[in-house]
Coordinates of C-alpha atoms in Angstrom, one line a residue:
Chain T
M1 CA -15.2 -12.5 -24.5
T2 CA -12.7 -13.2 -27.2
L3 CA -10.6 -10.1 -26.1
A4 CA -10.7 -11.4 -22.6
L5 CA -9.7 -14.8 -23.8
A6 CA -6.7 -13.3 -25.6
L7 CA -5.7 -11.3 -22.5
T8 CA -5.8 -14.3 -20.1
P9 CA -2.4 -15.7 -20.8
Y10 CA -0.9 -12.2 -21.1
V11 CA -2.0 -10.9 -17.6
Y12 CA -1.4 -14.2 -15.8
G13 CA 2.0 -14.6 -17.5
L14 CA 2.9 -11.0 -16.3
G15 CA 1.8 -12.0 -12.9
F16 CA 4.1 -15.1 -12.9
F17 CA 6.9 -13.2 -14.5
M18 CA 6.8 -10.7 -11.6
M19 CA 6.9 -13.4 -9.0
A20 CA 9.7 -15.1 -10.8
A21 CA 11.6 -11.9 -11.1
G22 CA 10.9 -11.0 -7.4
L23 CA 12.3 -14.4 -6.4
L24 CA 15.5 -13.9 -8.7
I25 CA 16.1 -10.6 -6.9
A26 CA 15.7 -12.1 -3.4
L27 CA 18.1 -15.1 -4.5
T28 CA 20.8 -13.2 -6.4
S29 CA 21.2 -9.7 -5.1
R30 CA 24.3 -9.1 -3.0
H31 CA 22.9 -6.2 -1.0
L32 CA 20.5 -7.6 1.9
I33 CA 18.1 -4.7 1.5
K34 CA 17.6 -5.5 -2.1
R35 CA 17.0 -9.1 -1.3
L36 CA 14.2 -8.0 1.1
I37 CA 12.6 -5.6 -1.5
G38 CA 12.8 -8.6 -4.0
L39 CA 10.9 -10.8 -1.4
G40 CA 8.5 -7.8 -1.2
V41 CA 7.9 -7.9 -4.9
F42 CA 7.4 -11.5 -4.7
Q43 CA 4.8 -11.2 -2.0
T44 CA 2.9 -8.4 -3.8
S45 CA 2.9 -10.4 -7.0
A46 CA 1.2 -13.4 -5.1
G47 CA -1.3 -10.8 -4.3
V48 CA -1.6 -9.8 -7.9
F49 CA -2.5 -13.5 -8.8
Y50 CA -5.3 -13.6 -6.3
I51 CA -6.8 -10.2 -7.3
L52 CA -6.6 -11.4 -11.0
L53 CA -8.8 -14.4 -10.0
S54 CA -11.2 -12.0 -8.3
K55 CA -12.0 -9.7 -11.2
V56 CA -15.4 -10.1 -12.8
S57 CA -15.9 -8.6 -16.2
G58 CA -18.0 -5.4 -15.9
G59 CA -18.3 -5.8 -12.2
T60 CA -17.9 -3.1 -9.6
A61 CA -16.3 -2.9 -6.2
A62 CA -17.8 -5.2 -3.6
I63 CA -19.7 -2.4 -1.7
R64 CA -23.4 -3.3 -1.9
L65 CA -25.6 -0.7 -3.7
E66 CA -29.2 -0.3 -2.9
A67 CA -31.2 -1.9 -5.7
D68 CA -32.6 0.5 -8.2
S69 CA -30.6 3.4 -6.7
P70 CA -29.2 5.9 -9.4
A71 CA -25.6 4.5 -9.1
A72 CA -26.9 0.8 -9.5
R73 CA -28.9 1.9 -12.6
S74 CA -26.0 3.8 -14.3
L75 CA -23.9 0.7 -13.7
A76 CA -26.5 -1.5 -15.2
S77 CA -26.9 0.5 -18.2
R78 CA -23.4 -0.4 -19.4
L79 CA -24.2 -4.2 -19.4
D80 CA -27.0 -6.3 -21.0
A81 CA -29.7 -7.4 -18.9
A82 CA -29.3 -11.2 -19.3
Y83 CA -25.6 -10.9 -18.1
I84 CA -26.8 -9.0 -15.1
A85 CA -29.5 -11.4 -14.4
T86 CA -27.1 -14.4 -14.5
H87 CA -24.2 -13.1 -12.6
G88 CA -25.5 -10.0 -10.6
V89 CA -26.6 -9.9 -7.1
D90 CA -29.8 -7.8 -6.8
G91 CA -29.2 -6.1 -10.1
V92 CA -25.7 -5.3 -9.9
V93 CA -22.6 -7.2 -10.8
Y94 CA -19.7 -7.3 -8.3
S95 CA -16.2 -8.6 -8.2
N96 CA -15.4 -11.2 -5.7
P97 CA -14.6 -9.7 -2.3
L98 CA -12.9 -12.7 -0.8
P99 CA -9.5 -12.4 -2.3
H100 CA -9.6 -8.6 -1.4
V101 CA -9.9 -9.5 2.2
L102 CA -7.0 -11.9 2.1
I103 CA -4.6 -9.7 0.3
L104 CA -5.6 -6.6 2.4
T105 CA -4.4 -8.1 5.6
A106 CA -1.4 -9.9 3.9
I107 CA -0.2 -6.3 2.7
V108 CA -0.2 -5.0 6.3
V109 CA 1.3 -8.1 7.8
G110 CA 4.0 -7.9 4.9
A111 CA 5.2 -4.5 5.9
A112 CA 5.4 -5.5 9.6
T113 CA 7.5 -8.5 8.6
L114 CA 9.6 -6.4 6.2
A115 CA 10.4 -4.5 9.3
V116 CA 11.5 -7.5 11.1
G117 CA 13.7 -8.4 8.2
L118 CA 15.2 -5.0 8.0
S119 CA 15.9 -4.8 11.8
I120 CA 17.8 -8.2 11.4
I121 CA 19.8 -6.4 8.5
V122 CA 20.5 -3.6 10.8
R123 CA 21.9 -5.8 13.6
I124 CA 24.0 -7.6 10.9
R125 CA 25.3 -4.4 9.8
E126 CA 26.2 -3.3 13.3
T127 CA 27.8 -6.7 14.1
Y128 CA 29.7 -7.3 10.9
G129 CA 30.1 -3.9 9.3
T130 CA 28.7 -5.0 6.0
V131 CA 25.3 -6.0 4.5
D132 CA 27.1 -7.5 1.3
F133 CA 26.0 -11.0 0.8
E134 CA 29.3 -12.2 -0.5
E135 CA 31.4 -10.6 2.2
L136 CA 29.1 -12.1 4.8
A137 CA 29.5 -15.6 3.4
A138 CA 33.3 -15.0 3.3
L139 CA 33.2 -14.0 7.1
E140 CA 31.1 -17.0 8.0
A141 CA 33.6 -19.4 6.1
K142 CA 36.4 -17.7 7.9
A143 CA 34.7 -18.1 11.2
L144 CA 34.0 -21.8 10.4
R145 CA 37.7 -22.4 9.3
D146 CA 39.0 -20.6 12.7
G147 CA 36.6 -22.6 14.8
R148 CA 37.7 -26.0 13.2
E149 CA 41.5 -24.8 13.8
D150 CA 40.6 -24.2 17.5
E151 CA 39.1 -27.6 17.9
A152 CA 42.2 -29.1 16.2
Chain P
M1 CA -21.9 7.9 -28.0
T2 CA -19.9 5.3 -30.0
R3 CA -16.9 3.7 -28.0
L4 CA -13.9 2.1 -29.4
L5 CA -14.4 -0.9 -26.8
A6 CA -17.4 -1.9 -24.7
A7 CA -16.9 -0.6 -21.1
P8 CA -16.2 -4.0 -19.5
E9 CA -13.6 -4.9 -22.0
A10 CA -11.8 -1.4 -21.8
E11 CA -11.6 -2.0 -18.2
L12 CA -9.7 -5.4 -18.8
V13 CA -7.4 -3.8 -21.5
F14 CA -6.6 -0.9 -19.1
A15 CA -5.8 -3.4 -16.3
A16 CA -3.5 -5.3 -18.6
L17 CA -1.6 -2.2 -19.7
L18 CA -1.1 -1.2 -16.0
L19 CA 0.2 -4.8 -15.2
T20 CA 2.7 -4.3 -18.0
L21 CA 4.0 -1.0 -16.5
L22 CA 4.2 -3.0 -13.2
A23 CA 6.3 -5.8 -14.8
G24 CA 8.5 -3.1 -16.4
L25 CA 9.1 -1.5 -12.8
V26 CA 10.2 -5.1 -11.7
L27 CA 12.6 -5.2 -14.6
A28 CA 14.1 -1.9 -13.7
L29 CA 14.4 -3.0 -10.1
L30 CA 16.2 -6.1 -11.1
A31 CA 18.7 -3.9 -13.0
A32 CA 19.0 -1.3 -10.3
R33 CA 22.4 -0.8 -8.9
S34 CA 21.7 1.5 -6.0
V35 CA 19.8 0.9 -2.8
L36 CA 18.1 4.2 -2.9
T37 CA 17.0 3.6 -6.5
C38 CA 15.5 0.3 -5.4
I39 CA 13.5 1.9 -2.5
L40 CA 12.2 4.5 -4.7
L41 CA 11.3 2.0 -7.4
M42 CA 9.5 -0.1 -4.8
S43 CA 7.6 2.9 -3.7
V44 CA 6.7 3.7 -7.3
F45 CA 5.7 -0.1 -7.8
S46 CA 3.4 0.2 -4.8
L47 CA 1.7 3.4 -6.1
T48 CA 1.1 1.9 -9.5
M49 CA -0.1 -1.3 -7.9
A50 CA -2.6 0.8 -6.0
L51 CA -3.9 2.2 -9.3
W52 CA -4.1 -1.2 -10.8
L53 CA -6.0 -2.5 -7.8
M54 CA -8.4 0.4 -8.1
V55 CA -9.1 -0.7 -11.8
M56 CA -9.6 -4.3 -10.6
D57 CA -12.5 -3.2 -8.3
A58 CA -10.5 -3.7 -5.1
P59 CA -10.6 -0.2 -3.5
D60 CA -10.0 -1.5 0.0
V61 CA -6.8 -3.2 -1.1
A62 CA -5.7 -0.2 -3.2
F63 CA -6.0 2.1 -0.4
T64 CA -4.0 -0.2 1.9
E65 CA -1.3 -0.7 -0.7
A66 CA -1.1 3.2 -1.2
S67 CA -0.7 3.9 2.4
V68 CA 1.5 0.9 3.4
G69 CA 3.6 0.3 0.3
A70 CA 4.3 3.8 -0.9
G71 CA 4.0 5.5 2.5
V72 CA 5.1 3.6 5.7
S73 CA 7.2 0.9 4.3
T74 CA 9.2 3.2 2.2
M75 CA 10.0 5.1 5.2
I76 CA 11.0 2.2 7.1
L77 CA 13.3 1.0 4.3
L78 CA 15.0 4.5 4.1
G79 CA 15.5 4.4 7.9
A80 CA 17.1 1.0 7.6
A81 CA 19.1 1.8 4.4
L82 CA 20.4 5.2 5.6
S83 CA 23.7 4.3 7.2
S84 CA 24.5 1.3 4.9
T85 CA 26.3 1.5 1.5
D86 CA 24.3 2.6 -1.3
V87 CA 26.0 0.8 -4.1
I88 CA 25.0 -2.7 -4.8
P89 CA 28.1 -4.6 -6.3
S90 CA 27.3 -6.8 -9.3
V91 CA 26.9 -10.5 -8.7
R92 CA 29.5 -12.9 -9.8
P93 CA 28.1 -15.1 -13.0
G94 CA 28.9 -18.2 -11.1
R95 CA 26.4 -17.3 -8.4
F96 CA 23.8 -15.9 -10.7
W97 CA 23.1 -18.9 -13.1
F98 CA 21.8 -21.5 -10.7
P99 CA 19.1 -19.2 -9.1
A100 CA 18.3 -17.7 -12.5
V101 CA 17.6 -21.2 -13.8
A102 CA 15.6 -22.1 -10.8
C103 CA 13.5 -19.0 -11.1
L104 CA 13.0 -19.8 -14.9
A105 CA 11.7 -23.2 -13.9
A106 CA 9.3 -21.8 -11.5
F107 CA 8.1 -19.4 -14.0
I108 CA 7.7 -22.2 -16.7
G109 CA 6.1 -24.5 -14.1
M110 CA 3.5 -21.7 -13.1
A111 CA 2.8 -20.9 -16.9
L112 CA 2.1 -24.5 -17.4
A113 CA -0.8 -24.2 -15.1
L114 CA -2.1 -21.5 -17.3
S115 CA -4.7 -23.7 -19.3
D116 CA -6.4 -24.6 -16.1
L117 CA -6.9 -20.9 -14.8
P118 CA -10.3 -19.3 -15.5
V119 CA -10.4 -16.7 -18.2
F120 CA -9.6 -13.2 -17.2
G121 CA -12.8 -11.6 -15.9
D122 CA -14.9 -14.6 -16.1
P123 CA -18.0 -14.1 -13.9
G124 CA -18.7 -17.7 -13.8
S125 CA -15.1 -18.8 -12.6
P126 CA -14.9 -21.2 -9.5
P127 CA -13.4 -18.4 -7.3
S128 CA -16.2 -16.0 -8.0
S129 CA -19.0 -18.6 -7.9
Y130 CA -19.3 -20.2 -4.5
V131 CA -18.3 -18.7 -1.3
G132 CA -17.4 -15.2 -2.6
R133 CA -21.0 -15.0 -4.1
L134 CA -22.4 -16.3 -1.0
Y135 CA -20.7 -13.3 1.0
L136 CA -22.2 -10.9 -1.5
E137 CA -25.9 -12.4 -1.3
H138 CA -25.8 -12.6 2.5
T139 CA -24.0 -9.5 3.7
P140 CA -27.0 -7.1 3.8
H141 CA -29.1 -9.7 5.8
D142 CA -26.4 -11.2 8.2
I143 CA -24.4 -8.0 8.8
G144 CA -26.2 -5.0 7.5
A145 CA -23.1 -3.2 6.2
P146 CA -22.9 -2.3 2.6
N147 CA -19.1 -3.0 2.2
V148 CA -18.7 -6.7 1.9
V149 CA -15.0 -6.6 2.3
T150 CA -15.4 -5.1 5.7
A151 CA -18.1 -7.3 6.5
V152 CA -16.1 -10.5 5.6
L153 CA -12.8 -9.0 7.2
A154 CA -14.3 -8.0 10.5
S155 CA -17.3 -10.1 11.1
Y156 CA -17.5 -13.4 9.1
R157 CA -13.6 -13.9 9.4
G158 CA -13.2 -11.8 12.4
F159 CA -11.2 -14.6 14.1
D160 CA -8.8 -14.8 11.1
T161 CA -8.3 -10.8 11.4
L162 CA -7.7 -11.3 15.0
G163 CA -4.8 -13.6 14.1
E164 CA -3.4 -11.1 11.6
T165 CA -3.5 -8.3 14.2
S166 CA -1.6 -10.4 16.6
V167 CA 0.9 -11.2 13.8
I168 CA 1.5 -7.5 13.4
L169 CA 2.0 -7.1 17.1
A170 CA 4.3 -10.0 17.2
A171 CA 6.3 -8.4 14.3
G172 CA 6.5 -5.2 16.2
V173 CA 7.7 -6.9 19.4
G174 CA 10.3 -8.7 17.1
V175 CA 11.6 -5.4 15.7
L176 CA 11.8 -4.0 19.4
L177 CA 13.8 -7.0 20.6
L178 CA 16.1 -6.9 17.8
L179 CA 16.8 -3.2 17.8
G180 CA 16.2 -2.6 21.5
G181 CA 15.7 0.9 22.6
S182 CA 14.5 1.5 26.2
L183 CA 11.1 2.7 27.4
N184 CA 12.8 6.0 28.6
S185 CA 12.1 8.7 25.9
R186 CA 15.1 10.8 27.4
D187 CA 17.4 7.9 26.4
P188 CA 20.0 8.3 23.6
V189 CA 17.9 9.5 20.8
S190 CA 19.8 12.6 19.8
E191 CA 18.9 15.3 17.6
D192 CA 18.5 13.3 14.5
V193 CA 19.9 14.9 11.4
S194 CA 19.5 12.2 8.8
L195 CA 15.8 11.3 9.0
R196 CA 14.8 15.0 9.1
I197 CA 14.0 16.8 6.0
S198 CA 15.3 20.3 5.6
A199 CA 15.5 21.1 9.2
G200 CA 13.7 24.3 10.3
S201 CA 12.2 25.2 6.9
P202 CA 9.2 27.4 7.6
V203 CA 7.3 26.2 4.6
L204 CA 7.3 22.6 5.7
S205 CA 6.6 23.4 9.2
V206 CA 3.6 25.4 8.2
A207 CA 2.3 22.7 5.7
A208 CA 2.9 20.0 8.2
R209 CA 1.0 21.9 10.9
L210 CA -1.9 22.3 8.6
L211 CA -1.8 18.7 7.4
I212 CA -1.1 16.6 10.5
P213 CA -4.4 17.4 12.1
I214 CA -6.3 16.7 8.8
I215 CA -4.6 13.4 8.3
C216 CA -5.5 12.3 11.8
L217 CA -9.2 13.2 11.3
Y218 CA -9.0 11.6 7.9
A219 CA -7.9 8.4 9.6
F220 CA -10.8 8.5 12.0
Y221 CA -13.1 9.2 9.1
V222 CA -11.6 6.0 7.3
L223 CA -12.1 4.0 10.6
A224 CA -15.7 4.9 11.0
H225 CA -16.7 4.9 7.3
G226 CA -15.3 1.5 6.6
E227 CA -18.6 -0.3 6.8
F228 CA -19.9 2.1 4.0
G229 CA -17.0 2.7 1.7
A230 CA -13.5 1.6 1.1
G231 CA -11.8 1.9 4.5
G232 CA -11.3 0.2 7.8
G233 CA -9.1 -0.4 10.8
F234 CA -5.9 -1.3 8.8
Q235 CA -6.0 1.6 6.5
A236 CA -6.9 4.0 9.4
G237 CA -4.0 2.7 11.3
V238 CA -1.5 3.1 8.6
I239 CA -2.8 6.5 7.9
L240 CA -2.4 7.6 11.5
A241 CA 1.2 6.3 11.7
A242 CA 1.9 8.1 8.4
A243 CA 0.8 11.4 10.3
L244 CA 3.1 10.7 13.1
I245 CA 6.0 9.8 10.8
L246 CA 5.3 13.0 9.0
H247 CA 5.5 14.9 12.1
A248 CA 8.9 13.1 13.0
L249 CA 10.2 14.0 9.5
V250 CA 9.4 17.6 9.9
F251 CA 10.1 18.4 13.6
G252 CA 12.4 15.7 14.4
V253 CA 11.8 12.3 16.1
R254 CA 12.6 13.7 19.6
E255 CA 9.7 16.1 19.4
T256 CA 7.3 13.3 18.3
M257 CA 8.5 11.1 21.1
R258 CA 7.8 13.9 23.5
A259 CA 4.4 14.4 22.1
L260 CA 3.8 10.6 22.1
P261 CA 6.1 8.8 24.4
V262 CA 7.6 5.4 23.5
G263 CA 5.8 3.7 26.4
V264 CA 2.4 5.0 25.4
V265 CA 2.8 3.9 21.8
R266 CA 4.0 0.3 22.9
S267 CA 1.2 0.0 25.4
C268 CA -1.3 1.1 22.8
A269 CA -0.2 -1.6 20.4
A270 CA -1.0 -4.2 23.0
L271 CA -4.1 -2.6 24.3
G272 CA -5.4 -2.6 20.6
V273 CA -5.2 -6.5 20.3
L274 CA -6.4 -6.8 23.8
G275 CA -9.5 -4.7 23.0
Y276 CA -10.1 -6.9 20.0
A277 CA -10.0 -10.1 21.8
S278 CA -12.1 -8.7 24.7
I279 CA -14.9 -7.9 22.5
G280 CA -14.9 -11.7 21.6
F281 CA -15.1 -12.4 25.2
I282 CA -17.8 -9.9 25.9
A283 CA -19.8 -11.7 23.1
I284 CA -19.2 -15.1 25.2
L285 CA -20.3 -13.3 28.4
H286 CA -23.6 -12.4 26.7
G287 CA -24.2 -16.1 25.8
G288 CA -23.0 -15.9 22.2
R289 CA -20.0 -17.4 20.8
F290 CA -16.4 -15.8 20.5
L291 CA -16.7 -12.7 18.3
D292 CA -20.4 -13.4 17.7
Y293 CA -21.4 -9.5 17.5
D294 CA -25.2 -10.4 17.5
A295 CA -24.9 -11.4 21.0
L296 CA -23.4 -8.0 22.1
L297 CA -26.7 -6.2 22.7
S298 CA -29.6 -7.8 24.3
P299 CA -32.6 -8.3 22.0
V300 CA -34.8 -6.2 24.1
F301 CA -32.4 -3.3 24.0
E302 CA -31.8 -3.6 20.2
A303 CA -35.5 -3.7 19.5
G304 CA -35.7 -0.1 20.9
L305 CA -33.2 1.3 18.7
P306 CA -34.1 2.7 15.3
S307 CA -33.7 0.3 12.3
S308 CA -30.3 0.7 10.4
H309 CA -30.3 1.5 6.9
L310 CA -29.8 -1.3 4.2
A311 CA -30.9 -3.7 6.7
G312 CA -34.1 -4.7 5.2
G313 CA -36.0 -4.6 8.3
H314 CA -33.4 -6.4 10.4
H315 CA -31.6 -4.8 13.3
H316 CA -28.0 -4.9 13.1
W317 CA -26.8 -2.7 16.0
G318 CA -24.8 -5.5 17.5
Q319 CA -23.0 -6.1 14.3
R320 CA -22.4 -2.2 13.9
L321 CA -20.9 -2.1 17.4
G322 CA -18.7 -5.1 17.2
I323 CA -17.3 -4.2 13.8
L324 CA -16.6 -0.6 15.0
G325 CA -15.0 -1.9 18.2
I326 CA -12.7 -4.6 16.6
E327 CA -11.8 -2.0 13.8
T328 CA -10.8 0.5 16.5
G329 CA -8.7 -2.2 18.1
V330 CA -7.1 -2.9 14.7
M331 CA -6.4 0.7 14.1
L332 CA -4.8 1.2 17.5
A333 CA -2.6 -2.0 17.2
V334 CA -1.6 -1.1 13.5
A335 CA -0.9 2.6 14.2
S336 CA 1.1 1.9 17.4
T337 CA 3.1 -0.9 16.0
M338 CA 4.0 0.9 13.0
T339 CA 5.1 4.1 15.0
A340 CA 7.0 1.7 17.3
I341 CA 8.8 0.4 14.6
F342 CA 9.6 3.8 13.2
Y343 CA 10.7 4.9 16.5
A344 CA 13.0 1.9 16.8
F345 CA 14.6 2.5 13.6
A346 CA 14.9 6.3 13.7
G347 CA 16.6 5.8 17.2
R348 CA 19.1 3.4 15.7
V349 CA 20.0 6.0 12.9
S350 CA 20.7 8.8 15.2
R351 CA 22.8 6.4 17.5
S352 CA 24.9 5.2 14.8
D353 CA 25.4 8.7 13.7
E354 CA 26.7 9.6 17.0
A355 CA 28.9 6.6 16.9
G356 CA 30.2 7.6 13.3
A357 CA 30.8 11.2 14.6
A358 CA 32.7 10.1 17.6
Chain B
M1 CA -26.4 19.5 -22.4
L2 CA -25.1 17.1 -19.9
E3 CA -23.4 15.2 -22.7
A4 CA -21.9 18.4 -23.9
I5 CA -20.4 19.1 -20.4
A6 CA -19.1 15.5 -20.2
W7 CA -17.3 16.1 -23.4
I8 CA -15.7 19.4 -22.3
G9 CA -14.6 17.5 -19.2
S10 CA -13.0 14.8 -21.3
A11 CA -11.2 17.6 -23.3
F12 CA -9.8 18.9 -20.0
I13 CA -8.6 15.4 -19.0
I14 CA -6.9 14.9 -22.4
A15 CA -5.1 18.3 -21.9
A16 CA -4.0 17.1 -18.4
V17 CA -2.7 13.9 -20.1
G18 CA -0.7 16.1 -22.4
L19 CA 0.8 18.0 -19.6
S20 CA 1.7 14.9 -17.8
I21 CA 3.4 13.6 -20.8
A22 CA 5.4 17.0 -21.1
G23 CA 6.2 16.7 -17.4
A24 CA 7.5 13.2 -17.7
V25 CA 9.7 14.1 -20.7
G26 CA 11.0 17.2 -18.8
V27 CA 11.9 15.0 -15.8
L28 CA 13.8 12.6 -18.1
R29 CA 15.5 15.2 -20.3
F30 CA 16.2 18.3 -18.2
P31 CA 19.8 18.9 -17.1
D32 CA 19.8 19.1 -13.3
V33 CA 17.8 18.5 -10.2
Y34 CA 16.1 21.8 -10.1
T35 CA 14.8 22.0 -13.7
R36 CA 13.6 18.6 -13.3
I37 CA 11.6 19.3 -10.0
H38 CA 10.3 22.3 -12.1
A39 CA 9.0 19.9 -14.9
A40 CA 7.6 17.6 -12.1
S41 CA 5.7 20.2 -10.5
I42 CA 3.9 21.1 -13.8
T43 CA 2.5 17.6 -13.7
D44 CA 1.6 18.1 -10.0
T45 CA -0.2 21.2 -10.1
G46 CA -1.2 21.9 -13.7
A47 CA -2.1 18.4 -14.8
A48 CA -3.8 17.7 -11.5
S49 CA -5.9 20.8 -11.6
L50 CA -7.0 20.2 -15.1
M51 CA -7.8 16.5 -14.3
T52 CA -9.8 17.4 -11.2
L53 CA -11.7 20.1 -13.4
G54 CA -12.5 17.7 -16.0
M55 CA -13.6 15.1 -13.4
L56 CA -15.8 17.8 -11.6
L57 CA -17.5 18.6 -15.1
M58 CA -18.1 15.0 -15.5
A59 CA -19.3 14.4 -11.9
G60 CA -21.9 17.3 -12.0
L61 CA -23.4 18.4 -8.5
S62 CA -22.9 15.4 -6.4
P63 CA -21.0 14.3 -3.2
A64 CA -18.1 13.2 -5.5
A65 CA -17.6 16.9 -6.5
I66 CA -17.0 18.0 -2.8
K67 CA -14.6 15.1 -2.6
L68 CA -12.8 16.2 -5.8
C69 CA -12.5 19.6 -4.4
I70 CA -10.9 18.4 -1.2
V71 CA -8.5 16.3 -3.1
W72 CA -7.5 19.4 -5.3
L73 CA -6.9 21.4 -2.1
F74 CA -4.8 18.6 -0.7
I75 CA -2.7 18.3 -3.8
M76 CA -2.3 22.2 -3.8
L77 CA -1.1 22.1 -0.2
T78 CA 1.2 19.1 -0.6
S79 CA 2.9 19.0 -3.8
P80 CA 4.7 22.5 -3.5
A81 CA 5.7 21.6 -0.1
A82 CA 7.2 18.4 -1.3
A83 CA 8.8 20.2 -4.3
H84 CA 10.2 22.7 -1.7
A85 CA 11.5 19.8 0.5
L86 CA 13.0 18.0 -2.6
A87 CA 14.8 21.2 -3.8
G88 CA 16.0 21.9 -0.1
A89 CA 17.4 18.4 0.3
A90 CA 19.2 18.7 -3.0
F91 CA 20.8 21.9 -2.2
G92 CA 21.6 20.7 1.3
S93 CA 23.3 17.6 -0.2
G94 CA 25.6 19.8 -2.5
H95 CA 23.9 20.1 -5.8
R96 CA 24.3 23.3 -7.3
P97 CA 22.0 24.5 -10.3
I98 CA 23.5 24.6 -13.6
L99 CA 23.9 28.3 -14.7
G100 CA 24.4 29.6 -18.0
D101 CA 24.2 27.4 -21.3
P102 CA 23.4 23.9 -20.2
R103 CA 24.8 22.4 -23.4
R104 CA 28.2 23.6 -22.5
P105 CA 29.5 21.7 -19.5
S106 CA 30.3 24.0 -16.6
E107 CA 33.7 24.1 -14.7
D108 CA 32.7 22.7 -11.4
E109 CA 29.9 20.2 -12.5
T110 CA 30.2 17.3 -14.7

């Protein structure tokens, strides 16, 4: 348990670092596609955080094994009996399945929304001829200036 | 046999090492100056993530991440990036520091919460104690399916999953609205050069001819096997879409569109969600609640069926039927939406190529 | 006996790890695309085969062994095709293999 205690700040810290780095890519990159990739990293890292919470030490995937089947017995042989009795379900210790469900659907939805973002980028490129954030900002500023001059 | 570390601890250390690799990949992504590099790094990131998820006892999620992240989204990203500039110009320092400080603040804010988080792998942590444990304990009795992830996804939280599937369909519709592309398959999609690998290579066409049927068969295996092992409708749908994308890459999008017309794909996407929802309504018609699979079969009929395994004397054929039904709906919706999105991007690429050549 | 077979399996896996590292070094250090593909394909075929063999020995006669064989067949089918596609794409986009002594920069390639 002391090893797990030492690893805790490290793994959560890495997860948070990945989130912050993804956000940084999404906020500062000049290429719009790289911005979207950064957003994807951010989203996946949020998933990492969920999965980190779901891990149970010595656990196995949340696919129920028959009690006393060879697989269940071989898993049980790696852990001490008191641990299994406290934390196991029917003699096997499982990791928490709930975060898995949430992240599974989030990944597929993430890919679909990534496609929406990319199609917006494709339209931007076709309309303005660039996907560079700075150039787009300059174009927008110019359009705003022109609009104001037209009003005046 | 003496071990360096006890098995549970070795698992945690391995997970931490893989996570370090993932963080390194994010750093490389941060420094990358080419869009192609970014996309490939993203793909590698997804594949490593799948490995990490496998170590973290989440095979279902690993499966999804490998097929979605490393497969389909990489293809969509490549399709979108093909005709834009590859070089990413460096940021002006004036535009970099404020977001950098904001992200650092976000990181520090999250790190401050560290002391309140449960210990890594703690079996008695709040997330693993209450509802997650209840699902594990009650699934054999309530659902009768060994895979708890599928049971929660398709049955306990079936309504939630209906929402997710609709979001995917909505995203597909959004892409089609943005990128257009008419229903008529004879329309402008020309012989695409860019999205096709080594046109006409016999090695690839033989390999693809061998692989595509097997991949499709595998998708259906994953669909049907989702109750017993890792897998389910989402994974099956993405694998099916990957098979179609492989076909398009080797034989050209036009051939794929002839085999599977755009109209059919779009109708299937809607049909998948419709099928999902109608299973809910069939349950209502049988006197149950929305998506209450136990009501799908009449008790008299179900008693005549042989007892299903792992059920502990309970009959769960209604649950079986319901889960398989909605998973089929999910597969149809996901596969068709992903294929429709790919068609839309591939159509754009060939069209902009024509414009460039003209 | 079973223990001994498991140890032999571990030895195969360690050999596979060695090959993977060699492949990774090759990908990083070799001079052009084609030699790099060559290095990567050693990882794909040699290391993957050894690893499957090691896991087969560890799994013994079980359904997992059949699955491992199918995975091996899949790798044997896909990785040469992928390497072929990669080399074809590299050649198609104008990369030419470096011939002669790689330490001396050739005339047409820098």
